Coordinates of C-alpha atoms and ligand atoms in Angstrom, one line a residue:
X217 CA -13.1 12.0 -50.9
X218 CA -9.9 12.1 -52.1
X219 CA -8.6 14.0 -55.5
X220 CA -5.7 15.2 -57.4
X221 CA -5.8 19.2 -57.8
X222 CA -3.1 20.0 -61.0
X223 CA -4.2 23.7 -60.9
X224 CA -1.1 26.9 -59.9
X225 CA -1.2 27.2 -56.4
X226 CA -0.6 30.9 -57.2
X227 CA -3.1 31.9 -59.1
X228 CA -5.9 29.4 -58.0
X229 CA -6.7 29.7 -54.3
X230 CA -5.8 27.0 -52.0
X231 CA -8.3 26.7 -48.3
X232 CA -5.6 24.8 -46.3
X233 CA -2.0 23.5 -48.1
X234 CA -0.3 20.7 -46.5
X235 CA 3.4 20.6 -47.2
X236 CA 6.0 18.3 -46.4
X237 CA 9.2 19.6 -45.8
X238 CA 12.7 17.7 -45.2
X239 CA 15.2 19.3 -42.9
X240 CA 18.3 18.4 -45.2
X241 CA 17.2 18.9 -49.1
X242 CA 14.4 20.1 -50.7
X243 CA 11.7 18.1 -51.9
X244 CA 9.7 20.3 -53.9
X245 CA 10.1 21.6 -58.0
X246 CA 8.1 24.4 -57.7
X247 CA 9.7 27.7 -57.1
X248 CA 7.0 29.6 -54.8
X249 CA 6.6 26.7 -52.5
X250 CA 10.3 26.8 -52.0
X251 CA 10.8 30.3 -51.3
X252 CA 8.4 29.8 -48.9
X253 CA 9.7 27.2 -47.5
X254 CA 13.4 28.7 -47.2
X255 CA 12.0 31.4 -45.6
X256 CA 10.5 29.7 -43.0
X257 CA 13.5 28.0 -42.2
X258 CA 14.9 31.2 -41.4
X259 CA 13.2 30.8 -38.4
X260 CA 14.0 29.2 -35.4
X261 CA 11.0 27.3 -34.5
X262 CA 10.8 25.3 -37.7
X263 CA 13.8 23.5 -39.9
X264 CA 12.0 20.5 -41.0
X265 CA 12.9 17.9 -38.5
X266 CA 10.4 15.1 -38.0
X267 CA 7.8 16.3 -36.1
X268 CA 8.1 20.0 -36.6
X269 CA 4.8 21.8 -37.4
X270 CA 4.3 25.3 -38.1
X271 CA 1.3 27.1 -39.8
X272 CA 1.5 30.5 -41.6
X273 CA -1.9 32.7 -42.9
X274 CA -2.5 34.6 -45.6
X275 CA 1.2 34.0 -47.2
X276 CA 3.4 35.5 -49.7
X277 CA 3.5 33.9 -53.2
X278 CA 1.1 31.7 -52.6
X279 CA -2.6 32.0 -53.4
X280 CA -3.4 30.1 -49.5
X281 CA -5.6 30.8 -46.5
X282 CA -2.9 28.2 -44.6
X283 CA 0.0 26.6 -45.4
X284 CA 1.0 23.9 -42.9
X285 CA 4.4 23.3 -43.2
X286 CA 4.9 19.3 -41.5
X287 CA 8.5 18.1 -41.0
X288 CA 10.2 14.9 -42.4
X289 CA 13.4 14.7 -40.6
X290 CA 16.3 14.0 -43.0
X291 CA 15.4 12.9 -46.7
X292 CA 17.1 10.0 -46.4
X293 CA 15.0 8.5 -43.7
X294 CA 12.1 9.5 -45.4
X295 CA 10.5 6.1 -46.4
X296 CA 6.9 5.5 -48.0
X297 CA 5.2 5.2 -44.1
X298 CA 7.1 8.4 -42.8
X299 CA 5.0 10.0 -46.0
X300 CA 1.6 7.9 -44.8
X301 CA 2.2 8.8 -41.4
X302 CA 2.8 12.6 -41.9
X303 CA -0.2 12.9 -44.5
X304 CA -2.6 10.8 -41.2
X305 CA -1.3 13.1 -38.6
X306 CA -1.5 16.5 -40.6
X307 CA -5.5 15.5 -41.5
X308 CA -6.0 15.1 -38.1
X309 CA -4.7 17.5 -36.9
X310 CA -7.4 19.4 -40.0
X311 CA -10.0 17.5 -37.9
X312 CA -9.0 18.9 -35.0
X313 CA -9.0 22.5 -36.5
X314 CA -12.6 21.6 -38.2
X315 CA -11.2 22.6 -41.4
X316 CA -13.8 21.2 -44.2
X317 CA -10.9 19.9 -46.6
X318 CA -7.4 19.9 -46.9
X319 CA -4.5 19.9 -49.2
X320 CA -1.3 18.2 -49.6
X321 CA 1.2 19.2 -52.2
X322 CA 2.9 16.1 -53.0
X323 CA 6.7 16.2 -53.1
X324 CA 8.4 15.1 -56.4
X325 CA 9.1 11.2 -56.1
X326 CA 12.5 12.1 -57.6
X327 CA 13.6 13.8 -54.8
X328 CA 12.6 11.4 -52.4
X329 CA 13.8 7.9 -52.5
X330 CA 9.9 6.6 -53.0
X331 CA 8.7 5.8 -56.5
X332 CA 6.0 8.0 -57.4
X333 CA 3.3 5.5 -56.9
X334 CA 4.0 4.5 -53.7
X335 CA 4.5 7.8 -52.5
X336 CA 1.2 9.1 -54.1
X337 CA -0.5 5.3 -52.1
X338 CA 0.9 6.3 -48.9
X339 CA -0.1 9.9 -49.2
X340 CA -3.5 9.0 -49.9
X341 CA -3.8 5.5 -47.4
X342 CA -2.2 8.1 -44.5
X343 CA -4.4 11.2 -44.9
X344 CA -7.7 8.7 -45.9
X345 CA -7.3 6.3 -42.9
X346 CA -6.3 9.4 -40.8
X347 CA -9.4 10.8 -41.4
X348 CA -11.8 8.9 -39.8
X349 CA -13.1 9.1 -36.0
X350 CA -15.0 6.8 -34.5
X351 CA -17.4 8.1 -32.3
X352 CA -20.7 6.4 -33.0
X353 CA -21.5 5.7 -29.2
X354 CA -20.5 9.6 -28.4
X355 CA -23.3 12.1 -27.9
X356 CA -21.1 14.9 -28.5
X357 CA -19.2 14.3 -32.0
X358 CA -16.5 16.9 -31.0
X359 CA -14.6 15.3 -34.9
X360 CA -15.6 15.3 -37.9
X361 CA -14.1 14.2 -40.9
X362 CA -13.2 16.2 -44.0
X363 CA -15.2 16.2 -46.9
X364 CA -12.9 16.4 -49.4
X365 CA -8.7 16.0 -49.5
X366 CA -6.8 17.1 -52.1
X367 CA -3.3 15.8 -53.7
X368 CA -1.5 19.3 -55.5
X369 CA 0.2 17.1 -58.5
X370 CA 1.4 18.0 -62.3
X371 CA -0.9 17.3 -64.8
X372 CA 1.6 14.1 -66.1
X373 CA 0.9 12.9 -62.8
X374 CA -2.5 12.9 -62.3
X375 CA -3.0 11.5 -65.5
X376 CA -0.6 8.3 -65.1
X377 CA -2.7 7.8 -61.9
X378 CA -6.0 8.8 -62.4
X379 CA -7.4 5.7 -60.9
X380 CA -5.5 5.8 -58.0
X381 CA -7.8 8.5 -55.3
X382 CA -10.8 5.9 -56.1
X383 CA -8.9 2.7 -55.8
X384 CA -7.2 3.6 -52.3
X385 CA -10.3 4.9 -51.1
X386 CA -12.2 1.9 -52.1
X387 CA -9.0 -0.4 -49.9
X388 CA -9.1 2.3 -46.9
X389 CA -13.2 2.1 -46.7
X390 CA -12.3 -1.4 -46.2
X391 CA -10.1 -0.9 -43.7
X392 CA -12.4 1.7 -42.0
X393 CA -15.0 -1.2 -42.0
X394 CA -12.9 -3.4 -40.1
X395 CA -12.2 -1.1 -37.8
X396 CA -15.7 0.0 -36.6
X397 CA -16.5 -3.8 -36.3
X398 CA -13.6 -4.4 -34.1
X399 CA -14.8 -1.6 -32.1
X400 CA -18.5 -2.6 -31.9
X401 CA -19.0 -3.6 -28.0
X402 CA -19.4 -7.3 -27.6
X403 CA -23.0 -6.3 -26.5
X404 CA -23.9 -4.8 -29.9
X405 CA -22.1 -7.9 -31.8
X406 CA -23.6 -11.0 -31.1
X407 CA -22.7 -13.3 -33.5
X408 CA -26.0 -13.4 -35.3
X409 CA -26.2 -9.2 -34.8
X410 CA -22.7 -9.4 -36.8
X411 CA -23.7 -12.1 -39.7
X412 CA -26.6 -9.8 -40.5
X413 CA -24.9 -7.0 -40.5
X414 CA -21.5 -8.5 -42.7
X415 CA -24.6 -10.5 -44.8
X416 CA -26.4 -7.1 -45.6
X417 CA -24.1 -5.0 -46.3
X418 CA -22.4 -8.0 -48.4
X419 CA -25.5 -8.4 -50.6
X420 CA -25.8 -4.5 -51.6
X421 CA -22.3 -4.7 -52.6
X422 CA -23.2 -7.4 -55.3
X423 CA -21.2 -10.4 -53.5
X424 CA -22.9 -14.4 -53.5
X425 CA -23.9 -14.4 -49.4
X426 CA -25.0 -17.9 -47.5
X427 CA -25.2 -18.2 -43.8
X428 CA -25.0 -21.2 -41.9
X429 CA -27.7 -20.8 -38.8
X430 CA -27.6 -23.4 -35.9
X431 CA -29.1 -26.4 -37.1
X432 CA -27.3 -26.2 -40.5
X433 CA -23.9 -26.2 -38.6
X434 CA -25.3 -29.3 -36.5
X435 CA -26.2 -31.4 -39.7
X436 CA -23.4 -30.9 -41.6
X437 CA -21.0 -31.8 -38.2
X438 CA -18.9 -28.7 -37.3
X439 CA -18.7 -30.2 -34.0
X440 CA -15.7 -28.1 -32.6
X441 CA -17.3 -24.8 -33.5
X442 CA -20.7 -25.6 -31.8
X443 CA -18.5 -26.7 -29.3
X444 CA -17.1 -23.2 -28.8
X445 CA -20.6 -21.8 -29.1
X446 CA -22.8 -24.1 -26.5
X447 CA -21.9 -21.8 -23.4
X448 CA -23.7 -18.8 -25.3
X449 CA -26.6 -17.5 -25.2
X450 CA -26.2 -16.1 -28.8
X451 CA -26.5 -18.0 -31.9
X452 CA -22.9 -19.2 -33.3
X453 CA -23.1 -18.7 -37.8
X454 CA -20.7 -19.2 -40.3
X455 CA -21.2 -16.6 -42.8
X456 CA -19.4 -17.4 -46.7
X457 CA -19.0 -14.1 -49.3
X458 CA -17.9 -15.1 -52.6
X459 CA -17.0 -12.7 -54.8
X460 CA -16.5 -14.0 -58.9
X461 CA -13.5 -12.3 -60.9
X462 CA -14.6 -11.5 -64.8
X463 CA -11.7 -13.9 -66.0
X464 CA -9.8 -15.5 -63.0
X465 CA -8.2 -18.8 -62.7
X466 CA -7.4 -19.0 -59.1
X467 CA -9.6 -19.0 -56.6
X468 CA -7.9 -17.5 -53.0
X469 CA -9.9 -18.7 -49.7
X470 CA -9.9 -16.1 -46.6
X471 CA -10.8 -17.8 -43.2
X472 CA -11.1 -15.2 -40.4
X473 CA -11.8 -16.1 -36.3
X474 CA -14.9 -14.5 -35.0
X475 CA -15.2 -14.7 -32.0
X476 CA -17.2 -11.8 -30.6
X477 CA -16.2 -11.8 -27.1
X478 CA -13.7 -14.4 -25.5
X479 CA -14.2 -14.8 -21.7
X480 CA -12.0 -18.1 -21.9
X481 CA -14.8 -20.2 -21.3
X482 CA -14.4 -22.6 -17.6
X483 CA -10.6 -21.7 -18.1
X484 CA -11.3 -18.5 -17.4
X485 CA -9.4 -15.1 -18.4
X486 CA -8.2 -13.2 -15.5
X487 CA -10.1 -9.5 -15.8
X488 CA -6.9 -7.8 -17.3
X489 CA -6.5 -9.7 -20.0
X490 CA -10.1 -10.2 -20.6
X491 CA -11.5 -6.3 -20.8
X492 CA -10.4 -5.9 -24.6
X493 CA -11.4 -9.3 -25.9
X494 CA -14.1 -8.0 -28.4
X495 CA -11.3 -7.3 -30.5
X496 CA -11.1 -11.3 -31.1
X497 CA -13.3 -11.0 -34.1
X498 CA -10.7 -8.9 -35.8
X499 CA -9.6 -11.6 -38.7
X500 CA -13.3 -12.3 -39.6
X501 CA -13.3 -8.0 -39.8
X502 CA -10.6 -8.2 -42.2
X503 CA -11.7 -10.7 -44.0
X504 CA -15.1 -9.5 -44.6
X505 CA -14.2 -5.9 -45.4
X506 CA -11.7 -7.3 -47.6
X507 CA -14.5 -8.8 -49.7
X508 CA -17.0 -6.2 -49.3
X509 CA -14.3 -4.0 -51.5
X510 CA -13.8 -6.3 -54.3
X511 CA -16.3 -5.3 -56.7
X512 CA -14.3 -1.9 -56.2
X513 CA -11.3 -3.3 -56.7
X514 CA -11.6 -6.0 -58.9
X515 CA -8.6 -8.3 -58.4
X516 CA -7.8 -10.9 -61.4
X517 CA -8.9 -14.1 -58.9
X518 CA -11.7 -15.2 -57.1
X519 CA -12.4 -14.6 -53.7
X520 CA -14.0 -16.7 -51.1
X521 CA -14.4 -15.4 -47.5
X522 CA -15.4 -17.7 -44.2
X523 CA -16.2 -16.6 -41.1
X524 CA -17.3 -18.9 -38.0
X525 CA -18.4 -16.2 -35.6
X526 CA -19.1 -17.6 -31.9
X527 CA -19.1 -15.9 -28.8
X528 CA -16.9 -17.5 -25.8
X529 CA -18.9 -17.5 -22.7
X530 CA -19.2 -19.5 -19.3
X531 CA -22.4 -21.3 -18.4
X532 CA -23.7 -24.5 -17.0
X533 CA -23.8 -25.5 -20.8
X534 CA -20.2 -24.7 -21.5
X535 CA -17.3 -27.0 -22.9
X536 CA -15.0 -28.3 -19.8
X537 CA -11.5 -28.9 -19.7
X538 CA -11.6 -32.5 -20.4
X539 CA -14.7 -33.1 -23.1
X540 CA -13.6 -34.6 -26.4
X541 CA -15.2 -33.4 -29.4
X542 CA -15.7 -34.7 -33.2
X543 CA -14.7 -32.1 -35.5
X544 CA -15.8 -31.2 -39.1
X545 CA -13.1 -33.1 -41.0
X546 CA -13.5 -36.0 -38.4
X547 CA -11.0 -36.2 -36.3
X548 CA -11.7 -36.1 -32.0
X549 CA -10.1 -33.2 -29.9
X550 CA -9.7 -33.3 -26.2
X551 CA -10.4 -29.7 -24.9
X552 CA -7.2 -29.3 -22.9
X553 CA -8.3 -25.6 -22.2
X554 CA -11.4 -24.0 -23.4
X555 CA -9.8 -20.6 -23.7
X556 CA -8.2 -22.0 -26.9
X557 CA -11.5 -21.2 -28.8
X558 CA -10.1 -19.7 -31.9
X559 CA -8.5 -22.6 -33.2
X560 CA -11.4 -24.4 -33.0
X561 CA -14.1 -23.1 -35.0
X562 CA -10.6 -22.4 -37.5
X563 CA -10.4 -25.7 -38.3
X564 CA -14.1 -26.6 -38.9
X565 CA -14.3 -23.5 -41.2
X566 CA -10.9 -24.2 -42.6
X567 CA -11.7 -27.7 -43.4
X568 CA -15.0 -26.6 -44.7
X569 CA -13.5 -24.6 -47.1
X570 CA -11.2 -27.1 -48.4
X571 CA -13.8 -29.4 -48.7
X572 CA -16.6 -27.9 -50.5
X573 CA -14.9 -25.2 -52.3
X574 CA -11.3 -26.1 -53.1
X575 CA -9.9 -23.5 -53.4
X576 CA -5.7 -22.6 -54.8
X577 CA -4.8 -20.6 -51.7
X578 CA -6.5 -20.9 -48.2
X579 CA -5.5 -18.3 -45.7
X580 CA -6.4 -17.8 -42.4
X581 CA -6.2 -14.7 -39.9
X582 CA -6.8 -14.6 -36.6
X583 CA -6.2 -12.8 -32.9
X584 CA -5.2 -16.6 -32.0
X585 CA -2.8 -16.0 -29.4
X586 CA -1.5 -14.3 -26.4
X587 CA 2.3 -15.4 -27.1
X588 CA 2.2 -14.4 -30.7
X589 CA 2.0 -10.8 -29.1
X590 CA 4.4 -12.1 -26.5
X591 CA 7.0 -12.9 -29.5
X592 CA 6.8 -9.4 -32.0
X593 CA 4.4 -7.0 -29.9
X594 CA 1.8 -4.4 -31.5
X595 CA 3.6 -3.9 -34.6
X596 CA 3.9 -7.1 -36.7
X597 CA 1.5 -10.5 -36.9
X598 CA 3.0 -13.8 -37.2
X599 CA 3.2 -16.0 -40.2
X600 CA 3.6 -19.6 -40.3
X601 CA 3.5 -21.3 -43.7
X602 CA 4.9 -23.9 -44.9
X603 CA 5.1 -22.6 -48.4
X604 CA 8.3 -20.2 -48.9
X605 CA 6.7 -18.4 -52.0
X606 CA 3.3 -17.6 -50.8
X607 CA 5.3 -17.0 -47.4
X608 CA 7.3 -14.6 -49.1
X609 CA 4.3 -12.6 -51.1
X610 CA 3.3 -12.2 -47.9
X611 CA 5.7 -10.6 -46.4
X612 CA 6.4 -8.2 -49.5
X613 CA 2.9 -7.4 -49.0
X614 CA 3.9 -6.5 -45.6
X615 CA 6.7 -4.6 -46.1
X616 CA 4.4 -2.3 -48.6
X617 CA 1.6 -1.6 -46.8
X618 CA 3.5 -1.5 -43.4
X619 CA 1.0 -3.9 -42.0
X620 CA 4.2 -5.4 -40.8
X621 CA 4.5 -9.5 -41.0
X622 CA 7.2 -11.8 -39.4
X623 CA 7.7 -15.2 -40.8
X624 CA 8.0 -18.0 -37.5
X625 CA 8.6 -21.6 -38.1
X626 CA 6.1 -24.8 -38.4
X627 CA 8.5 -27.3 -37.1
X628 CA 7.3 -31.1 -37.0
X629 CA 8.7 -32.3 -34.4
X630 CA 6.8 -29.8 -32.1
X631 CA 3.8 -31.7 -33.5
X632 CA 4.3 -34.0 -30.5
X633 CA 3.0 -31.2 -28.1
X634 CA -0.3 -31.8 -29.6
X635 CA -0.7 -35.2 -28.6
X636 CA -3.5 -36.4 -26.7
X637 CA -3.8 -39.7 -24.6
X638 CA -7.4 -40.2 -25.1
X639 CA -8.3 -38.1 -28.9
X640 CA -6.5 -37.7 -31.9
X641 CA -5.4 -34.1 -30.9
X642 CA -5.3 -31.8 -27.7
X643 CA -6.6 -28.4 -28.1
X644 CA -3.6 -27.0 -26.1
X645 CA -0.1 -28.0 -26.2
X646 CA 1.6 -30.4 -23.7
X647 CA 4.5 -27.5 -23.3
X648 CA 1.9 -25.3 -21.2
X649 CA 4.1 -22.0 -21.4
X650 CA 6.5 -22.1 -24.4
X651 CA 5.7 -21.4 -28.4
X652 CA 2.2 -20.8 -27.6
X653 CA 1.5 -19.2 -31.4
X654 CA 3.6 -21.9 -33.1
X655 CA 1.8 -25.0 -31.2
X656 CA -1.7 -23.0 -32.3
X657 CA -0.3 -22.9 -35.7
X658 CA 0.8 -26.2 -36.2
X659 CA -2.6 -27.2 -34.6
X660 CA -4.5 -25.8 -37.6
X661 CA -2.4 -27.4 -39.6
X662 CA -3.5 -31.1 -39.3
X663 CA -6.2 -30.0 -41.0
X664 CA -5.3 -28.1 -44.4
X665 CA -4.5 -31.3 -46.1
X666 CA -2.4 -30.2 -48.8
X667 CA -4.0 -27.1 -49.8
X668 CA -1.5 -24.1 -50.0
X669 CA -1.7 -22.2 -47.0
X670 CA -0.7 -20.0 -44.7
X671 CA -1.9 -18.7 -41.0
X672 CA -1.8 -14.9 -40.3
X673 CA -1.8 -14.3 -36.3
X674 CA -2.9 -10.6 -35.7
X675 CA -3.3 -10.6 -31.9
X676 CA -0.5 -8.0 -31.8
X677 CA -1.3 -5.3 -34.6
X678 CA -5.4 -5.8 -34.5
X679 CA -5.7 -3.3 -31.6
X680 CA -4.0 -0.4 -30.3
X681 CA -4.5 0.9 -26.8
X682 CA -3.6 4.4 -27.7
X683 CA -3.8 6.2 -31.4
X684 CA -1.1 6.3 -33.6
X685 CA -0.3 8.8 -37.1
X686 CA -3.3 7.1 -39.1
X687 CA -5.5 5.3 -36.7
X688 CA -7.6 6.0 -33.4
X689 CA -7.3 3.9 -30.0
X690 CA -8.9 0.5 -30.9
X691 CA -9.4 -1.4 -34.2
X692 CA -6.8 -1.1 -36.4
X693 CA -8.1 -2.9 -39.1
X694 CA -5.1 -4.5 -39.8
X695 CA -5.1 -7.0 -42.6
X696 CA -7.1 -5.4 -45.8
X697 CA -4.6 -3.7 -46.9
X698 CA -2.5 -6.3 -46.5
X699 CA -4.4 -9.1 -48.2
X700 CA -5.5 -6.3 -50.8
X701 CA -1.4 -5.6 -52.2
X702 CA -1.3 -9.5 -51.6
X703 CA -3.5 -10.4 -54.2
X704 CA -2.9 -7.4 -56.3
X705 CA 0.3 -8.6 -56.9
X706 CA -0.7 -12.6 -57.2
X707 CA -0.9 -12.5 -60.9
Ligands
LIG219 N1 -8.2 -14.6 -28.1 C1 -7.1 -15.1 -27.4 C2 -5.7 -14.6 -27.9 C3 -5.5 -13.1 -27.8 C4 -4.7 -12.7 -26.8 C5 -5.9 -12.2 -28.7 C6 -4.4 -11.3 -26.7 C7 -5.7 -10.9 -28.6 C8 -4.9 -10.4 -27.6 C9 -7.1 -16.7 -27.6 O1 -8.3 -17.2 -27.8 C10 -6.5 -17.3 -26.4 O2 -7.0 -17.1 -25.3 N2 -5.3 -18.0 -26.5 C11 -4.7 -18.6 -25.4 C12 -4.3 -20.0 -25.9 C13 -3.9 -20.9 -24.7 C14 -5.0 -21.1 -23.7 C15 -3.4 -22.2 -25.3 C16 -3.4 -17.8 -25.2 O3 -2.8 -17.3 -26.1 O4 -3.1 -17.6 -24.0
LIG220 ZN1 -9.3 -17.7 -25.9
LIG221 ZN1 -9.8 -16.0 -28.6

């Protein structure tokens, strides 16, 4: 739980005090913090660069058990994700000493070059999404969380953001969601496991659920996604959450890929780049979690979320390289290579969407390709959208949350690559090896009619391989709080 804490850290005692510290100018009003800060860069071991730690009991002036001093490096480098990253390390590094809470004195935005909201956001993102371990399938839980993490503010502060500790909470538990989905084993996921799990937890939070089973999907003709689906054993569904704003006027559409584990199908993934591909349900994550925390959050529009969930396997029963299929929206695809999966059941649910619930703003994210990770790496997912505004709130939206986002073209004459001799489309492009992520964008596409739109390609930032400031080795759960600033700021 996080909370602001306005009381005299020295007269009010203090478990564990968390204090940021810049090795070039102070960033603290208060004089007992910086005496005590002064005097411990006296010492040699600690002058406030980035990465510096140092922990002193029991200390003067201060009413403390610890003070953990955590250093910035110079102020001016100091940005709003040097504070979220200090705040997720120095909680886990709580977790590690199995302290029950914490406490991080927040500096004073003036002497930093962060606005005071933003610095009090990425405080609280950092030290909430830093504090949580997943280890559901360990027998020994060596980690556990903190109860409760506390934010040492004036009283003028904490009461021009009192609803701030409930409202990042309510974004980072969606976050957290996403996360533990993305880390679910593909064996524990199955894409009727998953629906009941995103339906149920969907209902208690008050949002409109329907699932599309089997013979539903059939009737209505979403031919490419039971296409994906017909070499598994498991059930393919296409799960919709709907969530209705008081007042709204727009109604914003978010279309994730869930596919639960992607072998390749016949065109099969060699084992290396196979062994992490649960992970490819990571936009349907998002996009779920993202509605499961808008009756928290209330944004000012309507919110629709899609998610096909299939599972990519290889049987007697499975697509070939070479089958044509009818689509949802009617046109034919010829299956050039089966391991291009994602786009498929995309643009059955995208055109779906468009379709039955017309919606202002459709946007889709998904781990869709290999050379999207190829072309910006683990740090930022691709963007293709035609529209420069939405484009642009998208990035901004980016640049806040540092769920990084990179803008690539949609150019038309690429279009040609899709071309098949025998359907209206191929799956995958004629150009085998080049602009693999802007071929898969343009693919989805031909099918958006003129809806505004844009694709988010996570296939980079969805997963990490080893743990980083705020999050653990695996899910990231990139995208909530990236679609959550986006539509906070849509109005
Ligand atoms: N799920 C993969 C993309 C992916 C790769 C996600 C790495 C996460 C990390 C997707 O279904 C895929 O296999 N794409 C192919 C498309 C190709 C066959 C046209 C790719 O990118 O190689
Ligand atoms: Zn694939
Ligand atoms: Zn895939």
């Amino acid at each position: 739980m996080l909370r602001f804490n306005t009381s005299d850290p020295t007269k009010n005692r203090i478990e564990t005090l968390i204090l940021p510290v810049c090795e070039d100018s102070p960033l603290h009003a208060g004089d007992p913090v910086r005496t005590l800060i002064d005097r411990a860069g006296e010492r040699p071991e600690f002058s406030g660069e980035k990465g510096d730690v140092m922990v002193l009991y029991d200390p003067d002036g201060i009413n403390a058990g610890r003070v953990i001093l955590a250093g910035l490096g110079k102020a001016g480098k100091a940005d709003a994700e040097a504070f979220r990253a200090l705040a997720g390390k120095m909680i886990r590094r709580c977790m590690r000493m199995k302290l029950p809470e914490a406490t991080i004195a927040v500096p004073s935005a003036g002497k930093t070059g962060t606005e005071e909201k933003e610095l009090l956001t990425a405080l609280m993102e950092g030290a909430c999404l830093g504090n949580h371990v997943d280890n559901r399938y360990k027998q020994e839980k060596k980690q556990t969380p903190l109860q409760t993490i506390d934010f040492l503010v004036d009283e003028k502060t904490a009461a021009a953001y009192e609803y701030l500790p409930s409202r990042v909470e309510a974004v980072c538990a969606g976050t957290v969601m996403a996360r533990e989905w993305v880390n679910l084993p593909a064996n524990d996921k199955q894409p009727e496991v998953y629906a009941e799990d995103i339906a149920e937890k969907a209902a208690a939070a008050g949002l409109k659920v329907t699932v599309l089973d089997e013979t539903a999907l059939r009737e209505k003709g979403f031919g490419a996604l039971m296409a994906v689906t017909q070499g598994s054993e498991s059930k393919a569904r296409l799960v919709i959450l709907e969530y209705q704003a008081e007042k709204a006027e727009k109604t914003v559409a978010l279309v994730g890929k869930g596919v639960t584990f992607d072998t390749g199908g016949l065109n099969l993934k060699i084992s290396g780049s196979m062994s992490d591909m649960k992970q490819d349900m990571a936009g349907s994550a998002a996009v779920a979690a993202t509605l499961l925390s808008a009756p928290q959050v209330r944004p000012g529009v309507n919110l629709i979320g899609v998610l096909p969930l299939v599972e990519n396997m290889v049987s007697a029963n499975a697509i070939r390289p070479g089958d044509v299929i009818r689509t949802y929206a009617g046109k034919t695809v010829e299956i050039g290579n089966t391991d291009a999966e994602g786009r498929l059941i995309l643009i059955d649910a995208i055109a779906y969407t468009i379709e039955t619930m017309k919606p202002d703003i459709l946007i889709d994210m998904a781990t869709l390709t290999g050379a999207c990770v190829v072309a910006l790496g683990e740090g930022f997912a691709g963007v293709f959208s035609e529209d420069d505004e939405l484009t642009e709130a998208l990035l901004r939206s980016g640049r806040r949350t540092f769920e990084r986002c990179w803008r690539m073209p949609l150019p038309d004459d690429y279009r040609e690559l899709l071309k098949s001799n025998i359907a209206d489309l191929n799956n995958m492009s004629r150009s085998k090896r080049w602009a693999g992520a802007i071929t898969a964008a343009l693919f989805l596409s031909e099918f958006v009619k003129d809806t505004r739109w844009a694709h988010i390609d996570i296939a980079g930032p969805a997963f990490i391989e080893k743990e980083s400031a705020y999050c653990g080795a695996g899910g990231t759960g990139f995208g909530v709080r990236l679609f959550w600033d986006f539509l906070n700021h849509l109005l």
